[in-house]
Structures are given as C-alpha cells and as structure tokens.
Short mmCIF file of C-alpha atoms in Angstrom, two decimals:
data_model
loop_
_atom_site.label_atom_id
_atom_site.label_comp_id
_atom_site.label_asym_id
_atom_site.label_seq_id
_atom_site.Cartn_x
_atom_site.Cartn_y
_atom_site.Cartn_z
CA MET A 1 88.15 91.60 117.43
CA GLY A 2 89.12 92.88 120.86
CA PHE A 3 92.24 94.71 119.71
CA ASP A 4 92.95 98.14 118.30
CA VAL A 5 95.46 98.79 115.53
CA SER A 6 98.08 100.18 117.91
CA THR A 7 98.04 96.97 119.93
CA ILE A 8 98.18 94.42 117.12
CA LEU A 9 100.88 96.35 115.22
CA GLY A 10 102.94 97.11 118.30
CA ILE A 11 102.81 100.90 117.95
CA ALA A 12 103.85 102.41 121.29
CA ASP A 13 104.12 106.04 120.14
CA ALA A 14 102.10 107.08 117.06
CA SER A 15 103.80 110.49 117.04
CA GLN A 16 106.94 108.83 115.67
CA PHE A 17 105.06 107.66 112.56
CA LYS A 18 103.82 109.19 109.35
CA LEU A 19 100.88 107.41 107.72
CA HIS A 20 101.42 106.58 104.06
CA ALA A 21 98.01 106.41 102.35
CA ALA A 22 98.89 104.76 99.06
CA ARG A 23 96.25 105.06 96.34
CA TRP A 24 95.84 105.58 92.61
CA ASN A 25 98.78 107.71 91.46
CA GLY A 26 97.51 108.46 87.97
CA ASP A 27 99.14 105.36 86.50
CA GLU A 28 98.51 102.42 88.81
CA ASN A 29 96.60 101.30 91.87
CA PRO A 30 99.00 100.22 94.61
CA LEU A 31 96.69 97.31 95.47
CA ASP A 32 97.34 95.86 92.03
CA VAL A 33 101.04 96.56 92.39
CA TYR A 34 101.19 94.79 95.76
CA ALA A 35 99.24 91.76 94.54
CA ARG A 36 101.38 91.53 91.41
CA ASP A 37 104.79 92.04 93.03
CA PRO A 38 105.34 92.82 96.74
CA GLU A 39 108.92 93.91 95.99
CA GLU A 40 107.63 96.52 93.56
CA TRP A 41 105.27 97.70 96.31
CA GLN A 42 108.25 98.09 98.65
CA ARG A 43 109.72 100.61 96.22
CA TRP A 44 106.60 102.76 96.62
CA ASN A 45 107.69 103.27 100.21
CA THR A 46 111.21 104.36 99.31
CA TRP A 47 110.07 107.31 97.19
CA ARG A 48 110.71 110.49 99.12
CA GLY A 49 109.70 113.26 96.76
CA THR A 50 110.95 116.82 97.06
CA LYS A 51 108.71 117.60 100.05
CA ASP A 52 110.11 114.83 102.27
CA ASP A 53 106.54 113.91 103.28
CA PHE A 54 107.66 111.07 105.53
CA ASN A 55 109.96 113.10 107.71
CA ARG A 56 109.64 111.01 110.86
CA ARG A 57 111.51 107.94 112.03
CA TYR A 58 108.81 105.49 110.97
CA ILE A 59 106.27 105.00 108.17
CA LEU A 60 103.04 103.03 108.50
CA SER A 61 101.70 102.15 105.05
CA LEU A 62 98.12 101.49 104.05
CA ILE A 63 97.09 100.41 100.56
CA HIS A 64 93.72 101.59 99.29
CA PHE A 65 91.54 98.50 98.89
CA TYR A 66 89.61 100.18 96.11
CA PRO A 67 86.99 97.45 95.50
CA GLU A 68 85.56 98.26 98.96
CA GLY A 69 85.57 102.05 99.18
CA ALA A 70 87.13 103.43 102.39
CA VAL A 71 88.89 100.15 103.18
CA TRP A 72 92.68 99.82 103.35
CA LEU A 73 95.09 96.88 103.34
CA PHE A 74 98.04 97.05 105.70
CA GLY A 75 101.16 97.40 103.58
CA GLY A 76 103.87 97.36 106.22
CA ALA A 77 105.68 99.45 108.83
CA PHE A 78 109.13 100.80 108.07
CA GLU A 79 111.99 102.60 109.75
CA VAL A 80 113.57 105.37 107.66
CA LEU A 81 117.32 104.83 107.79
CA THR A 82 118.57 107.40 105.26
CA ARG A 83 117.14 110.24 103.21
CA ARG A 84 118.81 110.60 99.83
CA PRO A 85 117.97 113.78 97.90
CA GLU A 86 120.98 113.14 95.69
CA HIS A 87 119.55 109.83 94.41
CA GLY A 88 116.16 110.74 93.01
CA HIS A 89 114.75 111.79 96.38
CA THR A 90 114.50 108.33 97.92
CA TYR A 91 114.62 106.72 101.35
CA ASP A 92 116.55 103.75 102.62
CA ILE A 93 114.09 101.81 104.75
CA ARG A 94 113.93 98.72 106.97
CA GLU A 95 110.69 96.79 107.42
CA LEU A 96 109.75 96.32 111.07
CA ASP A 97 109.69 92.62 111.95
CA GLU A 98 106.91 92.86 114.54
CA ALA A 99 104.38 94.01 111.94
CA LYS A 100 105.35 91.61 109.12
CA PRO A 101 102.82 88.84 109.93
CA LEU A 102 99.91 91.19 109.17
CA VAL A 103 101.24 92.71 105.94
CA GLY A 104 98.78 92.03 103.14
CA ARG A 105 96.33 90.43 105.59
CA LEU A 106 95.00 93.16 107.88
CA LYS A 107 92.14 95.18 106.39
CA VAL A 108 90.98 98.36 108.10
CA SER A 109 88.48 101.13 107.42
CA LEU A 110 89.50 104.78 107.50
CA ASN A 111 88.04 107.90 105.89
CA LEU A 112 90.87 110.13 104.67
CA SER A 113 91.00 113.39 102.79
CA ARG A 114 93.08 113.64 99.66
CA GLY A 115 96.81 113.30 100.09
CA ARG A 116 99.29 110.55 100.80
CA SER A 117 100.98 111.64 104.06
CA PHE A 118 99.28 112.10 107.44
CA LEU A 119 100.28 112.40 111.08
CA LEU A 120 99.51 108.97 112.48
CA GLU A 121 98.50 110.27 115.92
CA ASN A 122 95.65 112.19 114.24
CA GLN A 123 94.33 109.06 112.52
CA ILE A 124 95.16 106.06 114.71
CA ASP A 125 91.99 106.24 116.84
CA LYS A 126 89.84 106.50 113.69
CA ILE A 127 91.15 103.27 112.19
CA GLU A 128 88.77 100.34 112.58
CA ILE A 129 89.70 96.73 111.94
CA VAL A 130 87.61 95.10 109.21
CA GLU A 131 89.13 91.63 109.04
CA VAL A 132 92.36 89.67 109.02
CA LEU A 133 92.70 87.53 105.90
CA LYS A 134 93.91 83.95 106.29
CA GLU A 135 96.57 84.52 103.64
CA ARG A 136 98.23 87.53 102.06
CA TYR A 137 96.13 89.24 99.44
CA THR A 138 96.95 88.12 95.89
CA GLY A 139 93.94 89.43 94.00
CA GLN A 140 90.17 89.28 93.97
CA THR A 141 88.44 86.01 94.79
CA PHE A 142 86.45 84.33 92.02
CA SER A 143 82.79 84.83 92.88
CA GLY A 144 80.90 83.29 89.97
CA TYR A 145 80.67 83.61 86.19
CA ASP A 146 77.99 86.29 86.45
CA ASN A 147 80.32 88.57 88.42
CA VAL A 148 83.46 88.65 86.29
CA SER A 149 84.38 92.25 85.45
CA LEU A 150 88.03 93.15 85.97
CA GLU A 151 90.37 96.03 85.45
CA PHE A 152 93.21 94.82 83.22
CA ALA A 153 95.72 95.34 86.04
CA MET A 154 93.76 92.97 88.28
CA LEU A 155 93.49 90.36 85.52
CA GLU A 156 97.23 90.69 85.03
CA THR A 157 97.78 89.98 88.72
CA LEU A 158 95.52 86.92 88.69
CA VAL A 159 97.21 85.44 85.63
CA LEU A 160 100.77 86.15 86.77
CA ARG A 161 99.97 84.71 90.19
CA GLN A 162 98.19 81.75 88.56
CA ARG A 163 95.35 82.14 91.03
CA LEU A 164 93.93 78.65 91.34
CA ASP A 165 90.29 79.66 91.91
CA TRP A 166 90.24 81.74 88.72
CA LYS A 167 92.26 79.30 86.65
CA THR A 168 90.11 76.36 87.67
CA ALA A 169 86.91 78.27 86.86
CA LEU A 170 87.98 79.66 83.48
CA ALA A 171 90.51 77.24 81.99
CA ASN A 172 87.92 74.75 80.72
CA MET A 173 85.17 77.17 79.73
CA LYS A 174 84.40 78.71 76.38
CA GLY A 175 82.76 82.11 76.27
CA VAL A 176 82.22 85.63 75.03
CA TYR A 177 83.78 88.69 76.64
CA LEU A 178 83.83 92.46 76.36
CA ILE A 179 86.80 94.84 76.53
CA VAL A 180 86.03 98.50 77.21
CA ASP A 181 88.64 101.17 76.52
CA ARG A 182 88.05 103.98 79.01
CA LYS A 183 90.23 106.39 77.04
CA THR A 184 88.27 106.23 73.80
CA GLY A 185 84.96 104.76 74.96
CA LYS A 186 85.24 102.08 72.30
CA LYS A 187 84.46 98.43 72.94
CA TYR A 188 85.68 95.10 71.64
CA VAL A 189 83.78 91.80 71.78
CA GLY A 190 85.87 88.65 71.66
CA SER A 191 85.43 84.96 72.30
CA ALA A 192 87.24 81.84 73.41
CA TYR A 193 86.44 78.56 71.65
CA GLY A 194 88.15 75.64 69.93
CA GLU A 195 90.95 74.34 72.15
CA THR A 196 91.32 77.72 73.90
CA GLY A 197 89.52 78.33 77.16
CA ILE A 198 88.78 81.77 78.59
CA TRP A 199 91.77 81.60 80.96
CA SER A 200 94.21 80.95 78.12
CA ARG A 201 92.62 83.57 75.86
CA TRP A 202 92.78 86.23 78.55
CA GLY A 203 96.35 85.18 79.32
CA SER A 204 97.29 86.28 75.80
CA TYR A 205 96.07 89.79 76.65
CA VAL A 206 98.20 89.81 79.78
CA ALA A 207 101.24 88.77 77.73
CA THR A 208 100.73 91.24 74.87
CA GLY A 209 98.22 93.90 75.92
CA HIS A 210 96.25 93.34 72.70
CA GLY A 211 95.68 89.59 72.35
CA PHE A 212 96.72 89.89 68.67
CA ASN A 213 93.50 91.72 67.83
CA LYS A 214 94.01 93.85 64.72
CA GLN A 215 92.57 97.13 66.01
CA LEU A 216 94.00 96.82 69.52
CA ILE A 217 97.62 96.32 68.45
CA PRO A 218 98.27 99.97 67.43
CA LEU A 219 97.00 101.39 70.74
CA ASP A 220 100.12 100.54 72.75
CA LYS A 221 102.92 102.16 70.79
CA ASP A 222 105.79 100.58 72.75
CA GLN A 223 104.07 97.18 73.07
CA SER A 224 104.58 97.16 76.85
CA VAL A 225 100.95 96.43 77.88
CA ALA A 226 100.97 99.87 79.54
CA TYR A 227 97.99 101.07 77.50
CA ALA A 228 95.89 98.04 78.41
CA ARG A 229 96.88 98.30 82.07
CA GLU A 230 95.79 101.91 82.22
CA ASN A 231 92.63 101.79 80.10
CA PHE A 232 91.11 98.32 79.62
CA ARG A 233 88.39 96.61 81.61
CA LEU A 234 87.32 93.05 80.75
CA THR A 235 83.87 91.64 81.42
CA LEU A 236 82.72 88.07 80.86
CA LEU A 237 79.43 88.23 78.97
CA GLU A 238 78.77 84.50 78.65
CA ALA A 239 80.48 81.33 79.85
CA TRP A 240 79.78 77.96 78.25
CA PRO A 241 80.98 74.40 79.02
CA PHE A 242 83.93 73.21 76.95
CA ARG A 243 81.75 70.61 75.21
CA THR A 244 79.67 73.40 73.60
CA GLU A 245 79.93 73.46 69.81
CA ASP A 246 82.10 76.30 68.51
CA VAL A 247 79.32 77.48 66.21
CA VAL A 248 77.24 78.36 69.27
CA ILE A 249 80.00 80.56 70.68
CA ILE A 250 80.57 82.25 67.33
CA LYS A 251 76.86 83.04 66.97
CA ARG A 252 76.73 84.48 70.49
CA GLU A 253 79.82 86.57 69.78
CA SER A 254 78.12 87.98 66.66
CA PHE A 255 74.99 88.74 68.69
CA TRP A 256 76.96 90.81 71.19
CA LYS A 257 78.82 92.65 68.45
CA GLU A 258 75.48 93.71 67.00
CA ALA A 259 73.94 94.50 70.38
CA LEU A 260 76.88 96.64 71.56
CA LEU A 261 77.66 98.21 68.16
CA THR A 262 81.31 97.23 68.32
CA ARG A 263 81.89 97.20 64.57
CA GLY A 264 82.87 100.31 62.64
CA ASP A 265 83.25 103.73 64.29
CA TRP A 266 81.76 102.62 67.63
CA GLY A 267 84.15 99.82 68.43
CA TYR A 268 87.27 97.81 67.70
CA ASN A 269 85.75 94.79 65.95
CA SER A 270 86.76 94.45 62.29
CA ASN A 271 84.21 91.77 61.36
#
C-alpha cells in the first residue's frame, strides 16, 4: 500500500508504546466483543492487572482476527492517564484522535508468541498491512449457504447488529441446522419451517441461548446465554426456498438426526 504502520497511525516513537495483543481470554474472543459492542471492547483496554503490563504512556491495541490465523484488526491507540490499583487494577485512558479513522478497519499480519503485552519497538517492523476495510468490522460477511458455520458469539453479533447481508439471505429461507456443544461433544439437529425463517429461528437462540429446546434449556443454569456463547457452534446443513412444503423440511431434519445420531445418549434431540 506504500505505507508502513508507523506512518499511517502517526507513531513517531514506538518506544513510548506497549502493544496490546488481545485474543481469546478463556471466555470470549475480543473480535466478537468488538463487533458486538465497541464500548465493551474499550473496557478491555482499561484492565491493568496486578502486573501493570501496559506501563508506558501509550497502548496500541490489536485484536486477533481469528478466522484468518496470524491476522489482527487494529483496535485503537490510547494514552494512559491514570493507573488505579485501588479500583480493581484499572487504567483511565484516552483514545488518540489521529488513529481513530482506522479503528476496526485496518487489518495487519503479525506472528506473536503467547502473551498479551509486548514492546512495540520490537514488533513494529514485523507488522505488515493486509488491507483496510471500507467500513468498520461488524462480523463475518455472508459467503453462501454452503459456507455457514458460526461460533455462537459470532451469530450473536450478526443478529444484534442486524447485519443486512445475513438477514437478507436467511430471513426468507427454511432449512435444517446443526448445533455442536464443544463441552460435551453432543449435537442437536433443528429446523426452521412454517412461518419461521432461519434468521428468526436462530435469533431465538441469540435471545435465550437454548431456542426453547427441551434438552438445551438446563445447560445454562443462570439463563444468561453464557453457556451457548462459550460452547455452541451452529452450522447450516440445508437451506430451502420459503415456498418449500414443511413436510420436506421435517423429513430432511429426521434424516440428519438419524445420520448424526443426535437422539438418545449421543445428542440433544428428544424425538
């Protein structure tokens, strides 16, 4: 593109920055957090921890773009104003105006070891620009019915953001889908038919975490969708036009239940 990261982000002295490499923290992927709620993502940058990892004047934040391996999304540059060990080990921060236009748009590649805090001067020359998105990232782009397989957290983002490409593609389609629970290894086959399209049916999972399915309800004890967010992955097995007779969808759903052994001890289907 003709520019390096230092130039386009206005970094005159990398030695004044710590690099925040935000990635899966055991509960959530920061990419999903950012796409779902940028203000929630901002709070990730105020967490100090007992080690005071970001002990320089500035923080440059990168969000692991996990669908693409060693690719990162620029999450902002911040000045640390105050360090507060007395308030849960947090920082008061100010976002730097000069870098704001590229937040959520600039994608870079960088191979990093484990950890979340790095000296920026040791990494800045290794960062390569991948692309600059036209708009801020708000979730994966719909790429066809044969390629729909989403972590629950990503589906949640798409539904809450009402992503038009996904809503348009799925709102007026019937179909059969699979939910895999990574914690137990069990699977659930469901369907969308009648007056309910796939988009609406999946929206009920986002709202409840269980979609009112009998064997899924007990999994999330506090009914906060936390269990689904941490453990569920949804895959579209078949998509059919809305004019398709319901009996066709029901028969295909039964086929997949048999094929994937989702009844009884192997899965969450009751019938």
